Short mmCIF file of C-alpha atoms in Angstrom, two decimals:
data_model
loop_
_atom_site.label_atom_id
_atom_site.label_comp_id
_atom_site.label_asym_id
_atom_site.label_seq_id
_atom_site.Cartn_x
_atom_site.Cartn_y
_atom_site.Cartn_z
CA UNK A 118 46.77 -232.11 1.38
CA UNK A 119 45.34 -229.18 -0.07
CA UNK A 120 42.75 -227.30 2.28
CA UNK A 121 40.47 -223.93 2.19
CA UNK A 122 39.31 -222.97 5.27
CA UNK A 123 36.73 -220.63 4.59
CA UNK A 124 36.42 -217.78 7.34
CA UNK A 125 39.14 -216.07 9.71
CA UNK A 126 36.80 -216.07 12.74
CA UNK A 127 38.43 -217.86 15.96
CA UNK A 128 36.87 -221.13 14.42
CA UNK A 129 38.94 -220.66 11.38
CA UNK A 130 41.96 -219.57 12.48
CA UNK A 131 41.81 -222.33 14.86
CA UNK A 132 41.53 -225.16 12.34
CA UNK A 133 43.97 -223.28 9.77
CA UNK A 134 46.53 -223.04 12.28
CA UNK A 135 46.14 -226.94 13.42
CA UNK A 136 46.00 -227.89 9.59
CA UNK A 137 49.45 -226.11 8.90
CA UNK A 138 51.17 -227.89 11.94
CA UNK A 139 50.40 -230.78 10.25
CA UNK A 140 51.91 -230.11 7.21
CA UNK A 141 48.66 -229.46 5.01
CA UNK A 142 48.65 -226.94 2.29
CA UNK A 143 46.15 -224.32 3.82
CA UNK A 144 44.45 -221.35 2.14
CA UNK A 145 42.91 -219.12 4.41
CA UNK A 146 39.42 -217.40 2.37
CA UNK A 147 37.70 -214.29 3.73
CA UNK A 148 34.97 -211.69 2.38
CA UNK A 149 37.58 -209.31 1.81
CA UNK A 150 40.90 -210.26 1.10
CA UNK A 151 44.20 -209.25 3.58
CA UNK A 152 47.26 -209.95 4.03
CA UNK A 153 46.02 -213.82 5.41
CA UNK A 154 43.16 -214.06 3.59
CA UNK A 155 42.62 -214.28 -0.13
CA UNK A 156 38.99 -214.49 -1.38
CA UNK A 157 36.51 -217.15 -0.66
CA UNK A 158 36.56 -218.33 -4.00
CA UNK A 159 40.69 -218.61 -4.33
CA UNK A 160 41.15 -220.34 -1.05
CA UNK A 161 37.72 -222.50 -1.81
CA UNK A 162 39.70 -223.32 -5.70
CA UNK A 163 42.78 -224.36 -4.01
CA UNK A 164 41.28 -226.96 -1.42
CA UNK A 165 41.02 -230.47 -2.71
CA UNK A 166 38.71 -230.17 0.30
CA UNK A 167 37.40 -227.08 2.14
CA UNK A 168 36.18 -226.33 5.67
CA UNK A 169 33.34 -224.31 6.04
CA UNK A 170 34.16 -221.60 9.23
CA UNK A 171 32.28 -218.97 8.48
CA UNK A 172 29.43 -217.51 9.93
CA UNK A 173 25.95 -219.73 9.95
CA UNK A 174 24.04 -216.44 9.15
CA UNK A 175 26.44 -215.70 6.42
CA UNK A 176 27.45 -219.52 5.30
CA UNK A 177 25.28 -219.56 2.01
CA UNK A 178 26.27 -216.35 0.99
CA UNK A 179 30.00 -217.08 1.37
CA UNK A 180 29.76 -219.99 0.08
CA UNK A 181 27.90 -218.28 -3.19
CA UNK A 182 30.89 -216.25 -3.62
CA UNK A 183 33.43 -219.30 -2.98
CA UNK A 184 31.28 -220.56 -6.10
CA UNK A 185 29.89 -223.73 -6.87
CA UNK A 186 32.71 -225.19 -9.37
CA UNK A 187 35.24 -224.14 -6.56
CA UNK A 188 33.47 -226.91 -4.29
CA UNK A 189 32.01 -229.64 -6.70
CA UNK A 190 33.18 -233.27 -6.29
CA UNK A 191 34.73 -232.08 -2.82
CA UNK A 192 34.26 -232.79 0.89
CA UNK A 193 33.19 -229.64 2.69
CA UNK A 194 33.16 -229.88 6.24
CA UNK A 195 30.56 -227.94 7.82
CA UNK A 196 31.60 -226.46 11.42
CA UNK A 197 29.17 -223.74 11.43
CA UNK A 198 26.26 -222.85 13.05
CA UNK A 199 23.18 -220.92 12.43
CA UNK A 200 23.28 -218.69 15.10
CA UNK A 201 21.31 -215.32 15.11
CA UNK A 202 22.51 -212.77 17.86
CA UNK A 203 20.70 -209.82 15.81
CA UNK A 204 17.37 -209.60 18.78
CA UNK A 205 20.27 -210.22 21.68
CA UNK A 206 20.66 -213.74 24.02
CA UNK A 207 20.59 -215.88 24.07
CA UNK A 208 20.99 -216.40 19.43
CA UNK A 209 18.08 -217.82 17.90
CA UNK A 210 18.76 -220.71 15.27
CA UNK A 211 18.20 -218.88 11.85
CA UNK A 212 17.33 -222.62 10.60
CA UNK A 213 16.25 -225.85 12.72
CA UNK A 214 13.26 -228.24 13.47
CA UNK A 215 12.50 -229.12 10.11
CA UNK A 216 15.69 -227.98 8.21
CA UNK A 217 19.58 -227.54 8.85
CA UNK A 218 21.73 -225.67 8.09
CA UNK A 219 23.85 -228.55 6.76
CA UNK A 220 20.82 -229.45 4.83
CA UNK A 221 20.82 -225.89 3.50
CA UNK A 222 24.29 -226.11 2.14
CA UNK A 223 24.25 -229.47 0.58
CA UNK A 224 21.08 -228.25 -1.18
CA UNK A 225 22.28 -225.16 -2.42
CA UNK A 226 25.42 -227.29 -3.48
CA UNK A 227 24.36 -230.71 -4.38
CA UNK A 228 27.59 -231.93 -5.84
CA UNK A 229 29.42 -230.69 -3.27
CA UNK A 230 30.16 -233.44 0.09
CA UNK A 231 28.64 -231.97 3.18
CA UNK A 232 30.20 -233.64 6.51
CA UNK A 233 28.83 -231.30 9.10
CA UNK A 234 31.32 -231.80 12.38
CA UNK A 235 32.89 -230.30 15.16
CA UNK A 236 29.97 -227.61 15.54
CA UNK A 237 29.39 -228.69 19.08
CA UNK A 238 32.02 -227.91 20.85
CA UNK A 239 34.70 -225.21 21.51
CA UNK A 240 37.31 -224.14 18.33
CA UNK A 241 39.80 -224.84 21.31
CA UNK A 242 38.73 -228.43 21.59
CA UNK A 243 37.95 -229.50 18.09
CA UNK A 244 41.98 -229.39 17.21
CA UNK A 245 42.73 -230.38 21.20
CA UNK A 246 40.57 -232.77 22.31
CA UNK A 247 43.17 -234.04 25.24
CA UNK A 248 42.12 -230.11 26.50
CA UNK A 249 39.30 -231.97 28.29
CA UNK A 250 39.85 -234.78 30.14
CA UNK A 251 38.67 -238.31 29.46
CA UNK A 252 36.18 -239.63 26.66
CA UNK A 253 34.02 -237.28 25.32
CA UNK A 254 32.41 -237.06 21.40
CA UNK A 255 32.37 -235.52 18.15
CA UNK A 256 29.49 -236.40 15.87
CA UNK A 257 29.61 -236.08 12.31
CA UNK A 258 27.23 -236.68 9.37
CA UNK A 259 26.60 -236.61 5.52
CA UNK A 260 25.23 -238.44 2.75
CA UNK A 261 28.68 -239.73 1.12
CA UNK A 262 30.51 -242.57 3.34
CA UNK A 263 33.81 -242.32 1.80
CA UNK A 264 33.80 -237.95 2.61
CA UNK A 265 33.08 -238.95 6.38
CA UNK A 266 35.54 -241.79 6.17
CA UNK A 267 38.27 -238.89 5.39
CA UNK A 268 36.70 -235.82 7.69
CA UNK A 269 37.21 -239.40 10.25
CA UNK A 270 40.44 -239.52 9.25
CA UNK A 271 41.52 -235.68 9.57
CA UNK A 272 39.62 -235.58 13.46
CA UNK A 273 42.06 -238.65 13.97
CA UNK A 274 45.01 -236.06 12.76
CA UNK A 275 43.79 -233.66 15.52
CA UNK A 276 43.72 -236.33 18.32
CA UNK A 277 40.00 -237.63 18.40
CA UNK A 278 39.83 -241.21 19.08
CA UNK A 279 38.19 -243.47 15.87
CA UNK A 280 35.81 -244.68 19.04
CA UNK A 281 34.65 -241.03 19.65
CA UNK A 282 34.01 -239.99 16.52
CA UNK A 283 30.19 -240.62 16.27
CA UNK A 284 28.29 -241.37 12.57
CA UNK A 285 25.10 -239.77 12.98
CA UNK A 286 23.96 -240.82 9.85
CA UNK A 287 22.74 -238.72 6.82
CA UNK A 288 23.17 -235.47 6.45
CA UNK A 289 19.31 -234.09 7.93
CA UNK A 290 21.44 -235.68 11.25
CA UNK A 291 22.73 -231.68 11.34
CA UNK A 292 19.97 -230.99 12.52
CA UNK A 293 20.11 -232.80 16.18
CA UNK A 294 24.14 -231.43 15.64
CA UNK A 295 23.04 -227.71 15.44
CA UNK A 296 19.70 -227.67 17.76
CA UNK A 297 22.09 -228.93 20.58
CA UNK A 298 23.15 -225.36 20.31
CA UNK A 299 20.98 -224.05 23.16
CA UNK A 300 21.68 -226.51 25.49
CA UNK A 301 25.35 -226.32 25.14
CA UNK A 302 25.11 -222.59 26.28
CA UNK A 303 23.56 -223.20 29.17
CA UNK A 304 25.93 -225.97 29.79
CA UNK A 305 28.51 -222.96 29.58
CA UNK A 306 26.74 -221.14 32.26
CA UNK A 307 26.13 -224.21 34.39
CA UNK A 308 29.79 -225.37 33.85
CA UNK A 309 31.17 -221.93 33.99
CA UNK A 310 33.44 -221.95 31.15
CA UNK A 311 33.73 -223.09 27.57
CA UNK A 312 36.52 -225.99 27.83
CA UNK A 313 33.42 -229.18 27.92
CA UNK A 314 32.11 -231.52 25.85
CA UNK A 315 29.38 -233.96 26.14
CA UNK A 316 29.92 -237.90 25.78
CA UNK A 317 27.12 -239.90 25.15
CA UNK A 318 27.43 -242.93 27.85
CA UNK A 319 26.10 -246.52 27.29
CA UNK B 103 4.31 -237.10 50.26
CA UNK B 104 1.17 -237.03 47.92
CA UNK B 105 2.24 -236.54 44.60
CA UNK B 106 0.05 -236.33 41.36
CA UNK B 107 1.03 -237.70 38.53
CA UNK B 108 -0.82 -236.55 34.84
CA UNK B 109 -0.13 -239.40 31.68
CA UNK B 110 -0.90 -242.90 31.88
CA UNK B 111 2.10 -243.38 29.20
CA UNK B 112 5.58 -244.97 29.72
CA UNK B 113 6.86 -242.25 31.30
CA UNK B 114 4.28 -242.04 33.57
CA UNK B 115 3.67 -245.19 35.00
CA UNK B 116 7.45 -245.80 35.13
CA UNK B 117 7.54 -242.39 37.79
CA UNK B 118 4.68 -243.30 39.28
CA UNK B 119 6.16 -246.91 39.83
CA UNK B 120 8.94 -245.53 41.71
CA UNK B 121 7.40 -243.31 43.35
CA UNK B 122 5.19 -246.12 45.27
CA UNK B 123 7.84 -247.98 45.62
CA UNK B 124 9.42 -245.17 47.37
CA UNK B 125 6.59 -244.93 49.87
CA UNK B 126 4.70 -241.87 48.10
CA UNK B 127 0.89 -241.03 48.05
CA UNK B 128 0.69 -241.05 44.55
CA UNK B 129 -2.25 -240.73 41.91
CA UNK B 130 -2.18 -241.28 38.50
CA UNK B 131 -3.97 -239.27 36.05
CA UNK B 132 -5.89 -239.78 32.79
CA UNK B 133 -7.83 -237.97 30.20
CA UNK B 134 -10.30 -241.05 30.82
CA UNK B 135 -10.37 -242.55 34.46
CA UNK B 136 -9.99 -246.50 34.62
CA UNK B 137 -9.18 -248.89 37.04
CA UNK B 138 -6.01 -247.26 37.72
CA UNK B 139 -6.19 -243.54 36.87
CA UNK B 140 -8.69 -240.99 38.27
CA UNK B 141 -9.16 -238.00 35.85
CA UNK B 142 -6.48 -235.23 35.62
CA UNK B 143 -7.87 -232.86 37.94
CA UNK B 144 -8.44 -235.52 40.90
CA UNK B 145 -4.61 -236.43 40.88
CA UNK B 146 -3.45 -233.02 40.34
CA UNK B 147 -5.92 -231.98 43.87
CA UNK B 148 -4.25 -235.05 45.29
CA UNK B 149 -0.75 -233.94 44.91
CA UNK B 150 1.34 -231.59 46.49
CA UNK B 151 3.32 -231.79 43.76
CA UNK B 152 3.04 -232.68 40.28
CA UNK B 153 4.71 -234.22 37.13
CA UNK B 154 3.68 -233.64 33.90
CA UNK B 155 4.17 -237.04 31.88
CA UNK B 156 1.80 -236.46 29.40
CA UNK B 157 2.54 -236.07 25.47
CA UNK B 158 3.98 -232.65 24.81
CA UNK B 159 1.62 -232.39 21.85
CA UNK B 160 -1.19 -232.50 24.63
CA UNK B 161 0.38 -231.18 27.67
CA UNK B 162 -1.20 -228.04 27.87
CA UNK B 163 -4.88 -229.47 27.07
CA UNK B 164 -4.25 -232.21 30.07
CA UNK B 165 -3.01 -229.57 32.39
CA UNK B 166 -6.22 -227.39 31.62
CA UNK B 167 -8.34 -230.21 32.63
CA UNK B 168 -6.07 -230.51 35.65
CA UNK B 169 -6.88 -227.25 36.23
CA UNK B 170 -4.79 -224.25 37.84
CA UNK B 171 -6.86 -224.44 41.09
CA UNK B 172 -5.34 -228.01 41.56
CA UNK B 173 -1.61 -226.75 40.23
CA UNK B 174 -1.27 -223.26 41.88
CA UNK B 175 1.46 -223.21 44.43
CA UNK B 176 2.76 -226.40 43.72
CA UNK B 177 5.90 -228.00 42.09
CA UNK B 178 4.95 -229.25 38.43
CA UNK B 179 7.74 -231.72 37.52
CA UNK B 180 7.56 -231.07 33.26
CA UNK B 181 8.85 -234.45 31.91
CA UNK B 182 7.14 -234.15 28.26
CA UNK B 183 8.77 -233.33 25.38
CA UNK B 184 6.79 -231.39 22.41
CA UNK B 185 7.66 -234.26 19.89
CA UNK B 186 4.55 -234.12 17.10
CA UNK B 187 4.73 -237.46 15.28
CA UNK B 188 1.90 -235.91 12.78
CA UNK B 189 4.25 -236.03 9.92
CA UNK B 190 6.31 -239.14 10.29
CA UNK B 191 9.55 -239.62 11.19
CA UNK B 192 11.54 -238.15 12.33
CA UNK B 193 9.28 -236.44 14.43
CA UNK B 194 9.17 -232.50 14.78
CA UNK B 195 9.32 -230.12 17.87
CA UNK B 196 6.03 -228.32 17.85
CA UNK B 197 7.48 -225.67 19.77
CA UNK B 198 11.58 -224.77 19.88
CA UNK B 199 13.98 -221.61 19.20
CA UNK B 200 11.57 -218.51 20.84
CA UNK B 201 10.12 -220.64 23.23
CA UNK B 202 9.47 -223.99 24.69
CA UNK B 203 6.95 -226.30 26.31
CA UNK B 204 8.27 -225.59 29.55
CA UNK B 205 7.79 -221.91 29.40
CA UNK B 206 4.23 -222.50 27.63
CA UNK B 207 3.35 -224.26 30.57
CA UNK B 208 4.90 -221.60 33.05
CA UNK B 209 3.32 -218.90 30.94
CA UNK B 210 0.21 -220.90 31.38
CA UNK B 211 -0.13 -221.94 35.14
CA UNK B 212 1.96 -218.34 36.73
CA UNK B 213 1.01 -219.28 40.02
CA UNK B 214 2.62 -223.14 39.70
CA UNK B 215 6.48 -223.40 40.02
CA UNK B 216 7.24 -225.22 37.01
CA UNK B 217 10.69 -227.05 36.84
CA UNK B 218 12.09 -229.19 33.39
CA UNK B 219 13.81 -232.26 34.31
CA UNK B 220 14.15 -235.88 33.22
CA UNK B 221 12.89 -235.17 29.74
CA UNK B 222 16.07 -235.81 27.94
CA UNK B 223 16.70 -239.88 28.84
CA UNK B 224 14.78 -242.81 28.25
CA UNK B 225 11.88 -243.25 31.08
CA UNK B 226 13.88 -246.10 32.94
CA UNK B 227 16.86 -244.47 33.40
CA UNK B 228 15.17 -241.37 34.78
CA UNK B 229 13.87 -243.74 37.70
CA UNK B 230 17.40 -245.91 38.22
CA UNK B 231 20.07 -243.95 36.49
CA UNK B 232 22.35 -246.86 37.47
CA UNK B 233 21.19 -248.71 34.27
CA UNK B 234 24.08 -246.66 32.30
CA UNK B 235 27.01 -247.41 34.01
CA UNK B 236 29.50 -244.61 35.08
CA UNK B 237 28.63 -241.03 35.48
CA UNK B 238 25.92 -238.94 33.66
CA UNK B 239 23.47 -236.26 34.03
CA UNK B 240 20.51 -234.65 34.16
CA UNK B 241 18.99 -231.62 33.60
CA UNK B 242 17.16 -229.10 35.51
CA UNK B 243 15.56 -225.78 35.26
CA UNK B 244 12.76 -223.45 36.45
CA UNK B 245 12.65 -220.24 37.50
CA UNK B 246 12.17 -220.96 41.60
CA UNK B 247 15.40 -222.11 43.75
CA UNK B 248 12.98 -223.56 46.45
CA UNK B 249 11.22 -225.94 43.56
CA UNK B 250 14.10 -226.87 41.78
CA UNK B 251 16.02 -227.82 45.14
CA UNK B 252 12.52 -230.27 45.91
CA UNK B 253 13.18 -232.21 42.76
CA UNK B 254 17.02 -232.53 43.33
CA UNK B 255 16.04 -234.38 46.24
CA UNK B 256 13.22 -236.23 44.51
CA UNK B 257 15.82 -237.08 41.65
CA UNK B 258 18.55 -238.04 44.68
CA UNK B 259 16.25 -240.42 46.01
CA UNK B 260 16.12 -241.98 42.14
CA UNK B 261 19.53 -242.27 42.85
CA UNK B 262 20.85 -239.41 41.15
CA UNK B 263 24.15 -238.21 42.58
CA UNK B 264 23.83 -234.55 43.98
CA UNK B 265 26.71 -233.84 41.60
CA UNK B 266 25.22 -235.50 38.50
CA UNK B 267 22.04 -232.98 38.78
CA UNK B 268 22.60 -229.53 36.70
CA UNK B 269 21.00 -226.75 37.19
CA UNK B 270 20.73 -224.84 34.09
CA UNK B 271 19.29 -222.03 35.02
CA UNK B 272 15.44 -220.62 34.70
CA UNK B 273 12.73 -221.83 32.64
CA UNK B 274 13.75 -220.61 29.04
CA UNK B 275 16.93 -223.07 29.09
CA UNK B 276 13.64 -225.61 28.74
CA UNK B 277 14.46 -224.75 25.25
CA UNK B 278 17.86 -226.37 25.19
CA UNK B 279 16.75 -229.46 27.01
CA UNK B 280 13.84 -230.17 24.44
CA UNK B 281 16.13 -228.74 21.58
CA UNK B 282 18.43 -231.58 22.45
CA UNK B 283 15.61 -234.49 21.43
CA UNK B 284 16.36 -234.89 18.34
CA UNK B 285 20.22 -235.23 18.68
CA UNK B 286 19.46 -237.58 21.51
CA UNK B 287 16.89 -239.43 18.86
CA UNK B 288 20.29 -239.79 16.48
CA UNK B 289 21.96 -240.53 18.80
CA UNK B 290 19.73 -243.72 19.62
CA UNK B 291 20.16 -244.77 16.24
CA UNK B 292 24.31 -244.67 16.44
CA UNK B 293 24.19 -246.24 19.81
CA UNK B 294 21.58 -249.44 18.73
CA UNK B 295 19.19 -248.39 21.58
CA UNK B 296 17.66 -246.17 24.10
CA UNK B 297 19.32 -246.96 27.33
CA UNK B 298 22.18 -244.09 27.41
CA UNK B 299 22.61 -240.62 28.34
CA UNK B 300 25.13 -237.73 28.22
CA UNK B 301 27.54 -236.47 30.45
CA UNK B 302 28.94 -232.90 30.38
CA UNK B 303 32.77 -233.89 30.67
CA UNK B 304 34.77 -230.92 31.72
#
């Protein structure tokens, strides 16, 4: 399949890197182009569906430049999050409580898919979930069924279990996805590295 | 031991339940006395420690009527969670990101060693945690060792295991326990009910 991955932060590289092992057709966008990265709105063009890596301070603004026809009619999965380290730590959410940024981006491109996912958890993890042991989730949401059947269907590619990969429901579901934010640091500091996830148990 | 306890609400007659049944002194609180509460301030004398079960929304209001004479020095067991129904569904945090209830109360009442816990289950788990089977957790924080140690044992003789209690650090990481409601609200809905809970799987 044809992918963008949009951002060459560790989250990006990460997904890029497990996308090409298995065999998809990745382009790699950035805010200024390299030797790995072409522009946000090449890589975005080329993606019959696009990942969303960037910053969550910057996401609306890269995604602006990846331009709107680049995305329209596509799934874009969301792994961002709004995190503001500008006054220190622990980040601020730029966005939450009433508003998401998932909500944010499927606003500012309504014909585009949003599936927000993987956001909770370690880059590490999201391609690897057999790095921690035992059951634990990913949650995803979105307004379109059939563009979280196949975001479903690419976590299965990375090793998620069907049975862990949690519908939250619509896509205002991002924000319980990005306001667990806080608590996962302190989980961090509590569990004393980042290699964790959380598994809801019933 | 005498213990106070402020909201006449699920949560708190649940706590107060087992806290009888666990041979406690224990007096329940109400902003109007009845049969079976006195009024905030008489429970609050009465206990030598506290918990807080009283809508977020109102906590602050029912702990002023408490009154810091009746709080100071003690252990105040904060079990709400700031959820303002005001606007429908789903329901908003009336305080997140900068701050949180917890520390609102702490800021509040300096002299009463506040300490978040239980707030992010259902009310009968947080009494018999052995209604979800297998292992999960909860959640503490305050900014006093001594306190939070007195309501690890409290929660041990829930039957918590000592291992299943995390200690997330001082009062601000209140913000990531109430942050977490309304993934855990989601979360009921993909689930089909309330009686679950999270584990940190690492």
């Amino acid at each position: 399949m044809r992918i963008g991955v949009l951002g060459t932060g560790v989250v990006g590289t990460t997904i890029a890197a497990k996308l090409r092992e298995l065999s998809h057709d990745v382009l790699i966008g950035s805010r200024s182009a390299s030797d790995d990265a072409l522009p946000f709105a090449n890589a975005a063009a080329h993606g019959e569906l696009v990942f969303n890596c960037t910053s969550g301070v910057a996401s609306l603004e890269a995604l602006g430049a990846a331009g709107e026809e680049n995305l329209s009619g596509k799934v874009l999965v969301d792994v961002a999050n709004p995190l503001d380290f500008s006054q220190g730590m622990p980040p601020r959410l730029s966005v939450c409580n009433d508003d998401s940024l998932g909500e944010q981006i499927q606003r500012a491109f309504p014909t585009a898919k949003v599936v927000k996912a993987l956001n909770t958890m370690n880059a590490a993890i999201m391609v690897d979930p057999a790095r921690v042991p035992g059951a634990h989730d990913v949650f995803v949401c979105g307004n379109e069924d059939d563009a979280k059947t196949q975001v479903a269907e690419l976590l299965q590619s990375f090793g998620w279990p069907a049975e862990r990969i949690v519908d939250l429901g619509d896509i205002t579901a991002a924000r319980g996805q990005e306001m667990y934010l806080p608590l996962w640091l302190r989980l961090m500091g509590a569990v004393g590295q980042p290699n964790f996830n959380i598994r809801a148990v019933h």
